[in-house]
Amino acid sequence: MQEREYEQEIDLREVFLLLKHNLIAIVATTLVSAIVGLMITMFLITPQYEASATMIVNTRQDQSATVTNDQITSAKNLVSTYSIIVRSDTVLMPVINNLKLSETYEELSKKVVVSAVDATQVMRISYQNPDPQYAKTVVQEITKVAPGVIQDMVEAGSVKVISEARVGTEPVSPSIKKNTAIAGILGMALIVAVVLIKELFNNTFKTSEDIQSRLGLTVLGVIPEID
C-alpha cells in the first residue's frame, strides 16, 4: 500500500512538473482561445433583445368578493394551463396574422416563453428577437389576444395585464464574458490534454530518476553532456 501511494505521489509530481514545463504554451493557448471566443461572440453571433410583459391569473370573473387562499392556490395552478394556451396556435396564429409576421407558428412558439413569477399567480410572457421593437410588438399583441382566448377556452377566471410589454436596452444574449470564459477554459483543457497524451505515449528516458522509477535499476553512473 505504501509503495502504491509513493508511486501515485511521484506520478502527480511528474504531472505537475510537466504542466509547469509547458506553462507558456498552456497560457498562450488559453489566451488565444479566449480572444477567438470574444471575436466570434462580438462579430459572428447576432445579439438578441428580450421583450416581456406580466399578466395575473384569476380563477373567477367577479373580483368584488374577498379572495381566499384556495382561490389563490387554484390561480397558481392555472398558470401552467394558461401558459400552454398562450403558446398554442389559437393565440399565436391570430398574432401572426394581425402583425403579418414572416415567422411560422412553429418558429414563433419556440421563441415565446411563458413562466410563473416566483411561484405566484403572475405569469411572465417573453420573446427574443434581434430587433428590440419587433420583439416588443409581438409581446404586446400576445397580451391583447391571449386574455379573450383564455376566457373562451377555460370558461372561468380571467387574465389581466399587470405590466405592458417592455424591452431592454441591452441584448440578453450572447454573453460576451461567458462565451470568452468558456472558450478560454476549452482551449486550456485542450492544450493540457494534448500535453498529457503526448507524454503518455513518450516512452523515452529523460533522467536517471526515470530509469530507477520505471525499471527498478540502480544507476551506476551518468555520462555528462559537454559542449
Short mmCIF file of C-alpha atoms in Angstrom, two decimals, residues 18-213:
data_model
loop_
_atom_site.label_atom_id
_atom_site.label_comp_id
_atom_site.label_asym_id
_atom_site.label_seq_id
_atom_site.Cartn_x
_atom_site.Cartn_y
_atom_site.Cartn_z
CA LEU A 18 5.16 18.53 -16.92
CA LEU A 19 2.45 21.22 -16.83
CA LYS A 20 4.90 23.68 -15.32
CA HIS A 21 7.38 22.96 -18.11
CA ASN A 22 4.67 23.68 -20.70
CA LEU A 23 3.20 26.65 -18.80
CA ILE A 24 3.92 29.16 -21.56
CA ALA A 25 2.16 27.03 -24.18
CA ILE A 26 -0.83 26.49 -21.86
CA VAL A 27 -1.18 30.20 -21.07
CA ALA A 28 -0.75 31.21 -24.70
CA THR A 29 -3.34 28.70 -25.94
CA THR A 30 -5.79 29.80 -23.25
CA LEU A 31 -5.43 33.47 -24.22
CA VAL A 32 -5.74 32.77 -27.93
CA SER A 33 -8.85 30.65 -27.39
CA ALA A 34 -10.41 33.35 -25.21
CA ILE A 35 -9.69 36.00 -27.86
CA VAL A 36 -11.20 33.80 -30.57
CA GLY A 37 -14.30 33.28 -28.44
CA LEU A 38 -14.53 37.03 -27.87
CA MET A 39 -14.25 37.80 -31.58
CA ILE A 40 -16.84 35.17 -32.55
CA THR A 41 -19.26 36.47 -29.93
CA MET A 42 -18.84 40.11 -30.95
CA PHE A 43 -18.84 39.77 -34.72
CA LEU A 44 -20.44 36.46 -35.74
CA ILE A 45 -23.31 35.96 -33.25
CA THR A 46 -26.39 38.15 -33.68
CA PRO A 47 -27.42 39.92 -30.45
CA GLN A 48 -30.88 39.06 -29.14
CA TYR A 49 -33.15 41.53 -27.34
CA GLU A 50 -35.88 40.35 -25.00
CA ALA A 51 -39.30 41.91 -24.55
CA SER A 52 -41.58 40.81 -21.73
CA ALA A 53 -44.91 41.52 -20.07
CA THR A 54 -46.60 40.18 -16.94
CA MET A 55 -50.20 39.07 -16.50
CA ILE A 56 -52.14 37.98 -13.43
CA VAL A 57 -54.32 34.88 -13.38
CA ASN A 58 -57.65 34.87 -11.51
CA THR A 59 -59.98 31.93 -11.03
CA ARG A 60 -63.16 33.98 -11.35
CA GLN A 61 -64.51 36.93 -13.24
CA ASP A 62 -66.05 38.73 -10.25
CA GLN A 63 -63.35 40.49 -8.22
CA SER A 64 -65.68 42.24 -5.78
CA ALA A 65 -65.75 39.44 -3.19
CA THR A 66 -62.93 38.53 -0.84
CA VAL A 67 -60.17 36.39 -2.38
CA THR A 68 -59.47 33.20 -0.43
CA ASN A 69 -56.27 31.19 -0.13
CA ASP A 70 -57.85 28.33 -2.08
CA GLN A 71 -58.60 30.67 -4.97
CA ILE A 72 -55.02 31.96 -4.99
CA THR A 73 -53.70 28.39 -4.97
CA SER A 74 -56.02 27.48 -7.83
CA ALA A 75 -54.83 30.51 -9.76
CA LYS A 76 -51.19 29.45 -9.30
CA ASN A 77 -52.04 26.02 -10.67
CA LEU A 78 -53.80 27.58 -13.64
CA VAL A 79 -50.62 29.39 -14.70
CA SER A 80 -49.27 26.14 -16.20
CA THR A 81 -52.52 25.58 -18.09
CA TYR A 82 -52.69 29.16 -19.31
CA SER A 83 -49.06 29.03 -20.48
CA ILE A 84 -49.95 26.15 -22.80
CA ILE A 85 -52.88 28.12 -24.18
CA VAL A 86 -50.72 31.23 -24.73
CA ARG A 87 -48.25 29.22 -26.82
CA SER A 88 -50.97 27.40 -28.76
CA ASP A 89 -51.93 28.17 -32.34
CA THR A 90 -55.24 29.57 -31.07
CA VAL A 91 -53.33 32.56 -29.69
CA LEU A 92 -50.21 32.74 -31.83
CA MET A 93 -51.86 32.35 -35.24
CA PRO A 94 -54.00 35.50 -34.73
CA VAL A 95 -50.82 37.26 -33.58
CA ILE A 96 -49.03 36.20 -36.78
CA ASN A 97 -51.98 37.26 -38.95
CA ASN A 98 -52.58 40.58 -37.17
CA LEU A 99 -48.92 41.63 -37.37
CA LYS A 100 -48.31 39.90 -40.73
CA LEU A 101 -45.23 38.18 -39.36
CA SER A 102 -42.90 36.21 -41.58
CA GLU A 103 -42.45 33.59 -38.85
CA THR A 104 -44.43 30.36 -38.89
CA TYR A 105 -46.39 29.18 -35.88
CA GLU A 106 -43.72 26.59 -35.04
CA GLU A 107 -40.95 29.20 -35.13
CA LEU A 108 -42.87 31.68 -33.00
CA SER A 109 -43.97 29.05 -30.49
CA LYS A 110 -40.37 28.02 -29.82
CA LYS A 111 -39.37 31.61 -29.05
CA VAL A 112 -42.30 32.55 -26.80
CA VAL A 113 -41.60 31.68 -23.17
CA VAL A 114 -44.34 31.69 -20.52
CA SER A 115 -43.37 31.18 -16.87
CA ALA A 116 -44.74 31.74 -13.39
CA VAL A 117 -43.16 34.60 -11.42
CA ASP A 118 -41.81 33.35 -8.08
CA ALA A 119 -44.46 30.60 -7.85
CA THR A 120 -47.25 33.19 -7.76
CA GLN A 121 -50.40 33.66 -9.82
CA VAL A 122 -48.48 36.08 -12.02
CA MET A 123 -47.13 34.79 -15.33
CA ARG A 124 -44.44 36.35 -17.46
CA ILE A 125 -44.51 36.27 -21.27
CA SER A 126 -41.19 36.90 -23.01
CA TYR A 127 -39.90 36.79 -26.57
CA GLN A 128 -36.45 37.37 -28.07
CA ASN A 129 -35.51 38.86 -31.44
CA PRO A 130 -32.58 40.78 -32.96
CA ASP A 131 -34.93 43.77 -33.43
CA PRO A 132 -35.99 45.13 -30.00
CA GLN A 133 -39.04 46.97 -31.34
CA TYR A 134 -40.17 43.85 -33.21
CA ALA A 135 -39.91 41.81 -30.00
CA LYS A 136 -41.92 44.41 -28.08
CA THR A 137 -44.64 44.49 -30.73
CA VAL A 138 -45.03 40.70 -30.68
CA VAL A 139 -45.38 40.58 -26.88
CA GLN A 140 -47.88 43.44 -26.95
CA GLU A 141 -50.05 41.61 -29.46
CA ILE A 142 -49.89 38.38 -27.43
CA THR A 143 -51.15 40.22 -24.33
CA LYS A 144 -54.03 41.60 -26.41
CA VAL A 145 -55.10 38.29 -27.93
CA ALA A 146 -54.44 35.88 -25.04
CA PRO A 147 -56.96 37.06 -22.39
CA GLY A 148 -60.02 36.67 -24.64
CA VAL A 149 -58.90 33.27 -25.92
CA ILE A 150 -58.17 32.01 -22.39
CA GLN A 151 -61.56 33.08 -21.09
CA ASP A 152 -63.35 31.45 -24.02
CA MET A 153 -61.45 28.17 -23.65
CA VAL A 154 -61.41 27.88 -19.85
CA GLU A 155 -64.87 29.42 -19.43
CA ALA A 156 -63.90 30.68 -15.99
CA GLY A 157 -61.47 33.10 -14.46
CA SER A 158 -59.67 35.96 -16.12
CA VAL A 159 -56.22 37.12 -17.18
CA LYS A 160 -55.25 40.77 -16.87
CA VAL A 161 -52.09 42.62 -17.86
CA ILE A 162 -50.04 43.90 -14.93
CA SER A 163 -47.17 45.47 -16.83
CA GLU A 164 -47.15 46.31 -20.52
CA ALA A 165 -44.53 44.92 -22.87
CA ARG A 166 -41.08 46.32 -22.29
CA VAL A 167 -37.76 45.65 -23.96
CA GLY A 168 -34.29 46.04 -22.50
CA THR A 169 -31.76 48.46 -23.93
CA GLU A 170 -29.02 45.82 -23.79
CA PRO A 171 -29.10 42.44 -25.55
CA VAL A 172 -29.71 39.42 -23.32
CA SER A 173 -27.57 37.17 -25.48
CA PRO A 174 -24.91 36.33 -26.33
CA SER A 175 -22.96 36.90 -23.10
CA ILE A 176 -19.53 38.18 -24.07
CA LYS A 177 -17.98 37.39 -20.68
CA LYS A 178 -19.48 33.90 -20.52
CA ASN A 179 -18.51 32.91 -24.07
CA THR A 180 -15.00 34.31 -23.64
CA ALA A 181 -14.52 32.38 -20.39
CA ILE A 182 -15.87 29.15 -21.91
CA ALA A 183 -13.59 29.49 -24.95
CA GLY A 184 -10.58 30.09 -22.70
CA ILE A 185 -11.39 27.09 -20.50
CA LEU A 186 -11.91 24.84 -23.53
CA GLY A 187 -8.60 25.99 -25.02
CA MET A 188 -6.78 25.34 -21.74
CA ALA A 189 -8.37 21.90 -21.39
CA LEU A 190 -7.39 21.04 -24.96
CA ILE A 191 -3.74 22.01 -24.62
CA VAL A 192 -3.44 20.23 -21.23
CA ALA A 193 -4.94 17.08 -22.78
CA VAL A 194 -2.51 17.29 -25.71
CA VAL A 195 0.48 17.69 -23.37
CA LEU A 196 -0.59 14.77 -21.18
CA ILE A 197 -1.38 12.46 -24.11
CA LYS A 198 1.93 13.33 -25.76
CA GLU A 199 3.77 12.50 -22.54
CA LEU A 200 1.74 9.30 -22.09
CA PHE A 201 2.95 7.93 -25.42
CA ASN A 202 6.54 9.11 -24.85
CA ASN A 203 8.44 6.05 -23.62
CA THR A 204 11.93 7.59 -23.65
CA PHE A 205 14.04 8.12 -20.51
CA LYS A 206 14.95 11.74 -19.84
CA THR A 207 16.63 11.50 -16.45
CA SER A 208 18.34 8.91 -14.28
CA GLU A 209 15.33 9.03 -11.97
CA ASP A 210 13.16 7.74 -14.84
CA ILE A 211 15.33 4.61 -15.07
CA GLN A 212 15.17 3.98 -11.36
CA SER A 213 11.42 4.55 -11.02
#
